[in-house]
């Protein structure tokens, strides 16, 4: 049965009007899981999620991830934080397990991330100030990690979050201090390209939809690097949004980001119901706003030229595992930013996304 978009939204809002206590099961809100269409079959481009290999030990997560998504973003286990051991040895069990899962399920891997200002294991931090030693360790790491997954990943986030939160400048980091602001960036891209010539190489940042200054600084960086012949193959805009984001902001941002002509990855989409830890309005109003923002993101993404539709990734499967639930990240344990509830049942926003993907 094909619900018209108006009928679907009416039913969605009617369900949300139940004002159920947050965290309630979705079983009564949506048809049984079996009738949920596979989102990967509806999307005209790769539709992804973020996974950590230990989540595969929960059968419902593995099942939903395989059924609904044809691309997986490695949320943790292809970062230095996981790979680099205190003695400098590298470990790959988590990344290898995700790679095997994706291979078994016909899914592409978006590998995240080689270089990140926030990820500086002691093995590298101890080299701070020793340029040659840092160069050797940095180059060796990028070559080994990108080389290990050569031919097995579709793309890499090579440098993650290069722009400051305020948005006017590029970040100062262990990497930029020792290898140069442009130097560390160019090095990582060139070495990753050498190690895996077929991988699409991205740089990726957040708040590009809510901070036009940051978006401009980020795009200026990308353009400058493109003009220098750096092998940048795509732009990632994370889109960790919340229900207080004004209508139109996502549309404006995606159009601006696409203006460079590169493939665009909406790389980490989620929509918090609790912006800055503050509940504004009823749950019904917040869930309606959340649906509006998912729809706007998908509609404005679909409006991009097909050659620039690299993929759209939701940052996780179930609300229960969302980083936005983690108080150590300033999150709220009651937040519900994703498409499936704590039990893995599709939420009203799932049905709105299915309808939006149908176009
Ligand atoms: O798996 C280990 C577990 O064995 C251990 O007991 C536990 C306590 O140390 O840590 C667990 O690993 C955690 C991992 O998430 C899996 O849950 C790491 O400590 C924790 O640092 C890691 O957090 C990730 C975070 O990036 C930092 O890497 C989040 O899952 C991930 O969602 C978050 O993702 C970032 C993107 O990379 C960049 N954009 C923002 C986004 C959200 O912060």
Tab-separated table of C-alpha atoms in Angstrom, residues 17-353:
chain	number	residue	atom	x	y	z
A	17	UNK	CA	0.338	13.233	19.224
A	18	UNK	CA	0.118	10.317	21.624
A	19	UNK	CA	2.723	12.261	23.607
A	20	UNK	CA	4.121	8.965	24.700
A	21	UNK	CA	6.768	9.140	27.384
A	22	UNK	CA	10.175	9.395	25.765
A	23	UNK	CA	11.782	6.002	25.240
A	24	UNK	CA	8.443	4.226	24.868
A	25	UNK	CA	8.479	1.315	22.441
A	26	UNK	CA	7.420	2.224	18.930
A	27	UNK	CA	5.479	-0.984	18.445
A	28	UNK	CA	2.116	0.809	18.726
A	29	UNK	CA	3.319	3.758	16.655
A	30	UNK	CA	4.215	2.040	13.410
A	31	UNK	CA	3.341	-1.128	11.498
A	32	UNK	CA	5.411	-4.235	12.408
A	33	UNK	CA	9.062	-4.294	11.267
A	34	UNK	CA	8.241	-6.758	8.523
A	35	UNK	CA	6.270	-4.155	6.597
A	36	UNK	CA	9.118	-1.596	6.774
A	37	UNK	CA	10.500	-1.103	3.247
A	38	UNK	CA	14.268	-1.545	2.865
A	39	UNK	CA	15.542	2.045	2.705
A	40	UNK	CA	18.587	0.991	0.655
A	41	UNK	CA	16.210	-0.118	-2.095
A	42	UNK	CA	14.365	3.193	-2.115
A	43	UNK	CA	17.352	5.557	-2.171
A	44	UNK	CA	18.678	6.568	-5.615
A	45	UNK	CA	22.177	6.872	-4.095
A	46	UNK	CA	24.102	5.000	-1.350
A	47	UNK	CA	22.153	5.261	1.893
A	48	UNK	CA	24.420	4.600	4.846
A	49	UNK	CA	24.672	4.212	8.557
A	50	UNK	CA	27.478	4.301	11.100
A	51	UNK	CA	28.522	1.097	12.843
A	52	UNK	CA	30.943	-0.024	15.517
A	53	UNK	CA	31.827	-3.686	15.140
A	54	UNK	CA	30.720	-4.605	18.671
A	55	UNK	CA	27.193	-3.499	17.719
A	56	UNK	CA	27.108	-6.501	15.400
A	57	UNK	CA	26.887	-8.668	18.533
A	58	UNK	CA	23.303	-7.363	18.882
A	59	UNK	CA	21.327	-9.320	16.276
A	60	UNK	CA	18.658	-6.654	15.666
A	61	UNK	CA	21.315	-4.018	14.906
A	62	UNK	CA	23.110	-6.310	12.453
A	63	UNK	CA	19.778	-7.196	10.838
A	64	UNK	CA	18.607	-3.589	10.459
A	65	UNK	CA	22.035	-2.445	9.242
A	66	UNK	CA	22.116	-5.137	6.547
A	67	UNK	CA	18.501	-4.617	5.483
A	68	UNK	CA	18.289	-0.832	5.289
A	69	UNK	CA	21.762	0.447	4.401
A	70	UNK	CA	24.110	-0.199	1.484
A	71	UNK	CA	27.013	1.775	2.910
A	72	UNK	CA	28.675	1.710	6.328
A	73	UNK	CA	30.658	4.520	7.892
A	74	UNK	CA	33.206	3.204	10.379
A	75	UNK	CA	32.426	5.361	13.399
A	76	UNK	CA	35.379	4.402	15.564
A	77	UNK	CA	37.520	1.461	14.513
A	78	UNK	CA	39.384	3.074	11.618
A	79	UNK	CA	40.511	5.957	13.798
A	80	UNK	CA	43.910	6.284	15.428
A	81	UNK	CA	42.089	6.142	18.774
A	82	UNK	CA	41.267	2.488	18.139
A	83	UNK	CA	44.115	1.400	15.846
A	84	UNK	CA	47.208	2.825	17.583
A	85	UNK	CA	48.255	0.872	20.685
A	86	UNK	CA	50.335	2.434	23.467
A	87	UNK	CA	53.484	0.685	22.153
A	88	UNK	CA	52.831	1.911	18.603
A	89	UNK	CA	51.567	-1.399	17.258
A	90	UNK	CA	48.459	-1.142	15.110
A	91	UNK	CA	45.302	-3.247	15.591
A	92	UNK	CA	42.694	-3.873	12.946
A	93	UNK	CA	40.260	-6.461	14.345
A	94	UNK	CA	37.369	-3.997	14.518
A	95	UNK	CA	37.934	-2.574	11.047
A	96	UNK	CA	38.415	-6.032	9.591
A	97	UNK	CA	35.184	-7.266	11.189
A	98	UNK	CA	33.233	-4.363	9.713
A	99	UNK	CA	34.846	-4.968	6.328
A	100	UNK	CA	33.761	-8.622	6.453
A	101	UNK	CA	30.203	-7.633	7.426
A	102	UNK	CA	29.999	-5.165	4.552
A	103	UNK	CA	31.367	-7.667	2.072
A	104	UNK	CA	28.812	-10.251	3.195
A	105	UNK	CA	25.969	-7.749	2.803
A	106	UNK	CA	26.998	-6.047	-0.434
A	107	UNK	CA	27.723	-2.794	1.353
A	108	UNK	CA	30.333	-0.150	0.582
A	109	UNK	CA	32.608	1.119	3.339
A	110	UNK	CA	33.174	4.805	3.998
A	111	UNK	CA	36.313	4.704	6.149
A	112	UNK	CA	36.466	7.318	8.897
A	113	UNK	CA	39.032	8.865	9.571
A	114	UNK	CA	42.789	8.973	8.973
A	115	UNK	CA	43.643	12.342	10.538
A	116	UNK	CA	41.624	14.222	13.162
A	117	UNK	CA	42.689	17.084	15.399
A	118	UNK	CA	40.809	15.431	18.285
A	119	UNK	CA	42.530	12.056	17.902
A	120	UNK	CA	46.182	12.196	18.993
A	121	UNK	CA	47.327	8.966	20.656
A	122	UNK	CA	50.309	9.191	23.001
A	123	UNK	CA	52.440	7.317	20.440
A	124	UNK	CA	52.185	10.425	18.242
A	125	UNK	CA	51.866	13.095	20.937
A	126	UNK	CA	55.311	12.117	22.316
A	127	UNK	CA	56.791	13.229	18.961
A	128	UNK	CA	55.465	16.774	19.329
A	129	UNK	CA	58.278	19.136	18.333
A	130	UNK	CA	60.323	16.469	16.511
A	131	UNK	CA	59.394	17.250	12.932
A	132	UNK	CA	61.335	14.491	11.212
A	133	UNK	CA	60.162	11.808	13.631
A	134	UNK	CA	56.575	13.056	13.288
A	135	UNK	CA	56.820	13.066	9.496
A	136	UNK	CA	58.044	9.478	9.502
A	137	UNK	CA	55.373	8.275	11.949
A	138	UNK	CA	52.548	10.204	10.225
A	139	UNK	CA	53.526	9.090	6.743
A	140	UNK	CA	53.989	5.514	7.891
A	141	UNK	CA	50.576	5.462	9.565
A	142	UNK	CA	48.651	6.831	6.576
A	143	UNK	CA	50.454	4.512	4.179
A	144	UNK	CA	49.890	1.422	6.327
A	145	UNK	CA	46.235	2.018	7.195
A	146	UNK	CA	45.092	3.254	3.779
A	147	UNK	CA	47.191	0.538	2.165
A	148	UNK	CA	45.676	-2.219	4.302
A	149	UNK	CA	42.172	-1.379	3.143
A	150	UNK	CA	43.106	-0.518	-0.439
A	151	UNK	CA	40.460	-1.921	-2.752
A	152	UNK	CA	38.152	-2.688	0.204
A	153	UNK	CA	36.843	0.802	0.978
A	154	UNK	CA	34.924	3.135	-1.325
A	155	UNK	CA	36.259	6.258	0.333
A	156	UNK	CA	38.169	7.755	3.214
A	157	UNK	CA	37.571	10.764	5.379
A	158	UNK	CA	41.221	11.779	5.175
A	159	UNK	CA	41.213	14.925	7.312
A	160	UNK	CA	38.286	15.357	9.690
A	161	UNK	CA	37.075	18.719	11.024
A	162	UNK	CA	39.874	21.047	9.845
A	163	UNK	CA	38.017	24.275	10.734
A	164	UNK	CA	37.640	25.796	14.213
A	165	UNK	CA	34.254	25.780	15.938
A	166	UNK	CA	34.000	29.556	15.621
A	167	UNK	CA	34.617	29.099	11.911
A	168	UNK	CA	37.083	31.840	10.890
A	169	UNK	CA	40.285	29.778	11.014
A	170	UNK	CA	41.777	26.378	10.421
A	171	UNK	CA	42.414	24.380	13.564
A	172	UNK	CA	45.723	24.287	15.319
A	173	UNK	CA	46.532	20.645	16.068
A	174	UNK	CA	49.373	18.264	16.831
A	175	UNK	CA	49.444	17.620	13.087
A	176	UNK	CA	49.410	21.234	11.861
A	177	UNK	CA	51.994	22.319	14.467
A	178	UNK	CA	54.518	19.695	13.405
A	179	UNK	CA	53.797	19.287	9.688
A	180	UNK	CA	52.336	22.653	8.711
A	181	UNK	CA	48.727	23.787	8.307
A	182	UNK	CA	48.653	23.018	4.580
A	183	UNK	CA	51.467	20.490	4.864
A	184	UNK	CA	49.701	17.992	7.107
A	185	UNK	CA	46.563	18.239	4.958
A	186	UNK	CA	48.328	17.794	1.616
A	187	UNK	CA	50.564	15.007	2.980
A	188	UNK	CA	47.621	12.957	4.206
A	189	UNK	CA	45.704	13.246	0.927
A	190	UNK	CA	48.702	12.522	-1.278
A	191	UNK	CA	49.815	9.521	0.779
A	192	UNK	CA	46.271	8.127	0.981
A	193	UNK	CA	45.918	8.500	-2.781
A	194	UNK	CA	49.254	6.747	-3.327
A	195	UNK	CA	48.218	3.897	-1.014
A	196	UNK	CA	44.690	3.510	-2.423
A	197	UNK	CA	44.369	5.242	-5.805
A	198	UNK	CA	40.759	4.143	-6.264
A	199	UNK	CA	39.405	5.433	-2.959
A	200	UNK	CA	37.480	8.700	-3.056
A	201	UNK	CA	39.171	11.052	-0.597
A	202	UNK	CA	37.078	13.413	1.532
A	203	UNK	CA	37.492	16.131	4.042
A	204	UNK	CA	34.569	16.340	6.451
A	205	UNK	CA	33.215	18.915	8.917
A	206	UNK	CA	30.203	19.811	11.031
A	207	UNK	CA	27.896	22.803	11.638
A	208	UNK	CA	28.282	23.827	7.990
A	209	UNK	CA	24.485	24.262	7.882
A	210	UNK	CA	24.315	26.444	11.011
A	211	UNK	CA	27.547	28.460	10.710
A	212	UNK	CA	27.958	30.174	7.320
A	213	UNK	CA	31.381	31.551	8.349
A	214	UNK	CA	32.631	28.037	9.073
A	215	UNK	CA	31.158	26.805	5.776
A	216	UNK	CA	32.948	29.570	3.858
A	217	UNK	CA	36.288	28.859	5.558
A	218	UNK	CA	35.862	25.133	4.885
A	219	UNK	CA	34.971	25.634	1.219
A	220	UNK	CA	37.854	28.082	0.749
A	221	UNK	CA	40.198	25.406	2.104
A	222	UNK	CA	38.798	22.779	-0.254
A	223	UNK	CA	38.980	25.128	-3.240
A	224	UNK	CA	42.558	26.105	-2.422
A	225	UNK	CA	43.569	22.467	-2.170
A	226	UNK	CA	41.769	21.592	-5.412
A	227	UNK	CA	43.663	24.432	-7.131
A	228	UNK	CA	46.932	22.966	-5.819
A	229	UNK	CA	46.076	19.633	-7.383
A	230	UNK	CA	45.500	17.852	-4.056
A	231	UNK	CA	43.494	14.645	-4.736
A	232	UNK	CA	40.314	15.696	-2.917
A	233	UNK	CA	37.446	13.693	-4.381
A	234	UNK	CA	34.572	14.785	-2.155
A	235	UNK	CA	33.214	16.973	0.614
A	236	UNK	CA	31.600	15.613	3.773
A	237	UNK	CA	29.054	17.699	5.665
A	238	UNK	CA	28.231	15.916	8.886
A	239	UNK	CA	24.793	17.471	9.541
A	240	UNK	CA	24.491	16.735	13.249
A	241	UNK	CA	21.428	18.940	13.468
A	242	UNK	CA	18.783	19.614	16.114
A	243	UNK	CA	15.135	20.575	15.966
A	244	UNK	CA	15.873	24.257	16.453
A	245	UNK	CA	17.649	24.518	13.079
A	246	UNK	CA	15.665	27.024	10.987
A	247	UNK	CA	13.891	25.755	7.887
A	248	UNK	CA	15.990	26.295	4.757
A	249	UNK	CA	19.396	26.191	6.443
A	250	UNK	CA	20.135	22.668	5.196
A	251	UNK	CA	18.996	23.542	1.677
A	252	UNK	CA	21.183	26.639	1.535
A	253	UNK	CA	24.197	24.805	2.920
A	254	UNK	CA	23.961	21.836	0.549
A	255	UNK	CA	23.560	24.113	-2.446
A	256	UNK	CA	26.620	26.126	-1.363
A	257	UNK	CA	28.725	23.041	-0.655
A	258	UNK	CA	27.812	21.553	-4.043
A	259	UNK	CA	28.924	24.757	-5.777
A	260	UNK	CA	32.501	23.409	-5.934
A	261	UNK	CA	31.273	20.603	-8.182
A	262	UNK	CA	32.633	17.765	-6.013
A	263	UNK	CA	30.615	14.766	-4.792
A	264	UNK	CA	28.874	15.639	-1.528
A	265	UNK	CA	28.454	13.240	1.384
A	266	UNK	CA	25.866	14.003	4.037
A	267	UNK	CA	28.084	12.012	6.317
A	268	UNK	CA	26.707	11.886	9.873
A	269	UNK	CA	23.065	12.959	9.814
A	270	UNK	CA	21.121	12.836	13.045
A	271	UNK	CA	18.556	15.231	14.512
A	272	UNK	CA	18.513	15.845	18.255
A	273	UNK	CA	15.183	16.496	19.957
A	274	UNK	CA	17.043	18.187	22.820
A	275	UNK	CA	19.178	21.039	21.430
A	276	UNK	CA	21.729	22.154	24.047
A	277	UNK	CA	20.052	19.867	26.516
A	278	UNK	CA	16.901	21.957	26.504
A	279	UNK	CA	13.435	20.579	25.837
A	280	UNK	CA	11.524	23.181	23.870
A	281	UNK	CA	7.880	22.452	23.056
A	282	UNK	CA	5.999	19.189	23.362
A	283	UNK	CA	7.377	15.877	22.152
A	284	UNK	CA	4.793	16.036	19.347
A	285	UNK	CA	6.138	19.403	18.174
A	286	UNK	CA	9.750	18.246	18.400
A	287	UNK	CA	9.102	15.040	16.518
A	288	UNK	CA	7.275	16.998	13.808
A	289	UNK	CA	10.268	19.346	13.554
A	290	UNK	CA	12.594	16.345	13.371
A	291	UNK	CA	10.563	14.882	10.488
A	292	UNK	CA	10.634	18.262	8.743
A	293	UNK	CA	14.439	18.407	8.972
A	294	UNK	CA	15.004	14.839	7.775
A	295	UNK	CA	12.700	15.589	4.857
A	296	UNK	CA	14.404	18.879	4.020
A	297	UNK	CA	17.819	17.211	4.096
A	298	UNK	CA	16.720	14.400	1.779
A	299	UNK	CA	14.826	16.673	-0.580
A	300	UNK	CA	17.677	19.169	-0.904
A	301	UNK	CA	20.155	16.295	-1.327
A	302	UNK	CA	18.023	14.797	-4.092
A	303	UNK	CA	18.064	18.193	-5.814
A	304	UNK	CA	21.841	18.019	-6.276
A	305	UNK	CA	23.187	16.844	-9.645
A	306	UNK	CA	23.230	13.027	-9.646
A	307	UNK	CA	27.026	12.968	-10.165
A	308	UNK	CA	27.404	14.798	-6.863
A	309	UNK	CA	25.146	12.486	-4.857
A	310	UNK	CA	27.910	10.444	-3.234
A	311	UNK	CA	25.654	9.249	-0.439
A	312	UNK	CA	23.569	10.102	2.617
A	313	UNK	CA	24.591	8.571	5.953
A	314	UNK	CA	22.588	8.488	9.168
A	315	UNK	CA	24.870	8.384	12.194
A	316	UNK	CA	23.725	5.120	13.699
A	317	UNK	CA	20.907	2.570	13.603
A	318	UNK	CA	19.014	2.713	16.925
A	319	UNK	CA	18.525	5.669	19.258
A	320	UNK	CA	19.922	3.530	22.053
A	321	UNK	CA	23.457	3.581	20.631
A	322	UNK	CA	23.489	7.213	19.500
A	323	UNK	CA	26.431	9.331	20.642
A	324	UNK	CA	23.803	11.943	21.482
A	325	UNK	CA	22.676	9.772	24.399
A	326	UNK	CA	26.136	9.974	25.969
A	327	UNK	CA	26.401	12.430	28.825
A	328	UNK	CA	30.216	12.438	28.429
A	329	UNK	CA	29.532	14.126	25.092
A	330	UNK	CA	27.034	16.539	26.633
A	331	UNK	CA	24.219	14.387	25.320
A	332	UNK	CA	20.804	13.619	26.829
A	333	UNK	CA	19.923	9.996	27.726
A	334	UNK	CA	16.372	10.571	26.478
A	335	UNK	CA	17.296	11.886	23.037
A	336	UNK	CA	15.834	10.124	19.990
A	337	UNK	CA	17.813	11.327	16.930
A	338	UNK	CA	17.698	8.308	14.603
A	339	UNK	CA	15.251	6.229	12.542
A	340	UNK	CA	14.830	3.250	14.856
A	341	UNK	CA	13.875	3.283	18.515
A	342	UNK	CA	15.708	1.568	21.379
A	343	UNK	CA	14.157	-1.768	20.418
A	344	UNK	CA	14.944	-1.383	16.712
A	345	UNK	CA	11.379	-0.569	15.706
A	346	UNK	CA	10.940	1.994	12.906
A	347	UNK	CA	9.737	5.319	14.281
A	348	UNK	CA	7.395	7.801	12.575
A	349	UNK	CA	10.469	9.575	11.169
A	350	UNK	CA	11.457	6.288	9.463
A	351	UNK	CA	8.241	6.340	7.437
A	352	UNK	CA	8.739	9.981	6.506
A	353	UNK	CA	12.277	9.158	5.330
